[in-house]
Amino acid sequence: MPRVVDHDQRRAQIARAFQRMLAAEGFAGVSFSRVAAEAGVSVGLIQHYFAGKDVLLRFAYEDAVSRMSERVRARVREGGAARLPAGEVLLDSLAELLPLDEERDVEYRVRQGLQAQALHHAGLADVARRAGGDILGYVTAVVENGAERGEVEPGVDAVLAARMILATAQGLADQVALSGVGAFPERDVLRRAVATVFTGRPGSHDR
């Protein structure tokens, strides 16, 4: 019987090889031939799945964002099941944006590299806007939930608070990437940013 090919898996295999090369060497070191060697496939196969480099760029960007988002959602599910305070769930979720291990470091470098390209590439800009809007919406919703549970003071602008927390998380990710993991207490810095918004205790507004 002929072997059944999982096309989604094959696309992901190629995209992950591209991501690894981009993370390690930047755009100057990336070509279809080198990606093919890294992925263990032929250049022709890459061209079968991706009509050009721009198509591969967009797919790789979407893949990196999707994997990050899935880990964030998993943290939310785990926190909800454990009935953790909203601020603690947010802290655990935002830690997934930091390049604290090999997988997250590759994703961080891919997101940063392709986001820079998005300034001159409409397709990548669309991915960047959607990804940014999704994470902003998530953090905003957590802040609003925190307000309902008494963890956030009434009257706090949820969107502005979310933008401040995300700006801190992004800047922190940059520092980790440049300084290295463990150079400073990353989670403590992130905790302080979250704590400036989540100043109350669950149920404190019900008293």
Tab-separated table of C-alpha atoms in Angstrom, residues 34-154:
chain	number	residue	atom	x	y	z
A	34	ARG	CA	19.323	25.152	3.480
A	35	VAL	CA	15.816	24.739	4.865
A	36	ALA	CA	15.457	21.569	2.784
A	37	ALA	CA	18.678	20.171	4.266
A	38	GLU	CA	17.575	21.073	7.793
A	39	ALA	CA	14.137	19.503	7.278
A	40	GLY	CA	15.495	16.420	5.497
A	41	VAL	CA	13.413	17.000	2.370
A	42	SER	CA	14.024	18.173	-1.184
A	43	VAL	CA	13.783	21.751	-2.427
A	44	GLY	CA	11.097	20.543	-4.818
A	45	LEU	CA	8.976	19.335	-1.922
A	46	ILE	CA	9.228	22.720	-0.218
A	47	GLN	CA	8.163	24.394	-3.450
A	48	HIS	CA	5.246	21.960	-3.676
A	49	TYR	CA	3.908	23.137	-0.325
A	50	PHE	CA	5.031	26.767	-0.443
A	51	ALA	CA	4.801	28.722	-3.693
A	52	GLY	CA	7.504	31.129	-2.583
A	53	LYS	CA	9.519	32.396	0.350
A	54	ASP	CA	6.809	34.895	1.312
A	55	VAL	CA	4.277	32.079	1.682
A	56	LEU	CA	6.690	30.140	3.894
A	57	LEU	CA	7.411	33.267	5.949
A	58	ARG	CA	3.743	33.803	6.689
A	59	PHE	CA	3.080	30.150	7.506
A	60	ALA	CA	6.094	29.992	9.828
A	61	TYR	CA	5.000	33.186	11.587
A	62	GLU	CA	1.446	31.896	12.051
A	63	ASP	CA	2.773	28.560	13.311
A	64	ALA	CA	4.997	30.205	15.948
A	65	VAL	CA	2.172	32.458	17.134
A	66	SER	CA	-0.269	29.548	17.200
A	67	ARG	CA	1.974	27.374	19.363
A	68	MET	CA	2.570	30.229	21.794
A	69	SER	CA	-1.164	30.922	21.993
A	70	GLU	CA	-1.944	27.269	22.632
A	71	ARG	CA	0.450	27.180	25.578
A	72	VAL	CA	-1.176	30.334	26.970
A	73	ARG	CA	-4.619	28.731	26.627
A	74	ALA	CA	-3.321	25.604	28.362
A	75	ARG	CA	-2.116	27.730	31.285
A	76	VAL	CA	-5.553	29.334	31.491
A	77	ARG	CA	-7.260	25.937	31.538
A	78	GLU	CA	-4.891	24.664	34.227
A	79	GLY	CA	-5.345	27.800	36.322
A	80	GLY	CA	-9.107	27.629	36.014
A	81	ALA	CA	-9.159	23.983	37.015
A	82	ALA	CA	-6.990	24.786	40.046
A	83	ARG	CA	-9.171	27.831	40.888
A	84	LEU	CA	-6.140	30.103	40.988
A	85	PRO	CA	-6.575	33.891	41.302
A	86	ALA	CA	-6.861	35.638	37.928
A	87	GLY	CA	-3.625	37.532	38.510
A	88	GLU	CA	-1.724	34.298	39.123
A	89	VAL	CA	-3.173	32.742	35.966
A	90	LEU	CA	-2.112	35.821	34.003
A	91	LEU	CA	1.410	35.616	35.428
A	92	ASP	CA	1.751	31.962	34.430
A	93	SER	CA	0.342	32.708	30.978
A	94	LEU	CA	2.631	35.647	30.255
A	95	ALA	CA	5.665	33.587	31.229
A	96	GLU	CA	5.023	31.655	28.006
A	97	LEU	CA	6.066	34.782	26.074
A	98	LEU	CA	9.525	34.755	27.629
A	99	PRO	CA	12.408	32.863	25.935
A	100	LEU	CA	13.134	30.715	28.988
A	101	ASP	CA	13.829	27.434	27.176
A	102	GLU	CA	14.868	26.285	23.708
A	103	GLU	CA	11.339	26.079	22.288
A	104	ARG	CA	10.307	29.502	23.544
A	105	ASP	CA	13.639	31.020	22.509
A	106	VAL	CA	13.177	29.856	18.914
A	107	GLU	CA	9.612	31.167	18.873
A	108	TYR	CA	10.694	34.497	20.341
A	109	ARG	CA	13.402	34.939	17.707
A	110	VAL	CA	10.993	33.967	14.923
A	111	ARG	CA	8.325	36.385	16.167
A	112	GLN	CA	10.832	39.213	16.525
A	113	GLY	CA	12.479	38.580	13.176
A	114	LEU	CA	9.237	38.303	11.246
A	115	GLN	CA	7.624	41.198	13.097
A	116	ALA	CA	10.483	43.393	11.910
A	117	GLN	CA	9.867	42.169	8.354
A	118	ALA	CA	6.169	42.958	8.822
A	119	LEU	CA	6.986	46.670	8.598
A	120	HIS	CA	7.551	46.117	4.867
A	121	HIS	CA	5.363	43.059	4.211
A	122	ALA	CA	1.576	43.347	4.169
A	123	GLY	CA	0.944	39.640	4.730
A	124	LEU	CA	3.215	39.457	7.771
A	125	ALA	CA	1.775	42.732	9.069
A	126	ASP	CA	-1.665	41.152	8.994
A	127	VAL	CA	-0.428	38.193	11.063
A	128	ALA	CA	1.304	40.546	13.521
A	129	ARG	CA	-1.828	42.692	13.962
A	130	ARG	CA	-4.044	39.674	14.555
A	131	ALA	CA	-1.584	38.112	16.992
A	132	GLY	CA	-1.196	41.390	18.870
A	133	GLY	CA	-4.948	41.901	18.973
A	134	ASP	CA	-5.524	38.376	20.250
A	135	ILE	CA	-3.060	38.624	23.147
A	136	LEU	CA	-4.281	42.130	24.030
A	137	GLY	CA	-7.850	40.837	24.068
A	138	TYR	CA	-6.848	37.948	26.306
A	139	VAL	CA	-5.036	40.117	28.864
A	140	THR	CA	-7.847	42.677	28.803
A	141	ALA	CA	-10.379	39.930	29.532
A	142	VAL	CA	-8.280	38.677	32.463
A	143	VAL	CA	-8.106	42.216	33.906
A	144	GLU	CA	-11.872	42.552	33.553
A	145	ASN	CA	-12.339	39.175	35.212
A	146	GLY	CA	-10.027	40.291	37.983
A	147	ALA	CA	-12.188	43.367	38.538
A	148	GLU	CA	-15.288	41.192	38.822
A	149	ARG	CA	-13.533	39.002	41.406
A	150	GLY	CA	-12.191	41.897	43.486
A	151	GLU	CA	-8.548	41.508	42.420
A	152	VAL	CA	-8.557	44.744	40.392
A	153	GLU	CA	-9.848	48.068	41.666
A	154	PRO	CA	-13.126	49.338	40.160
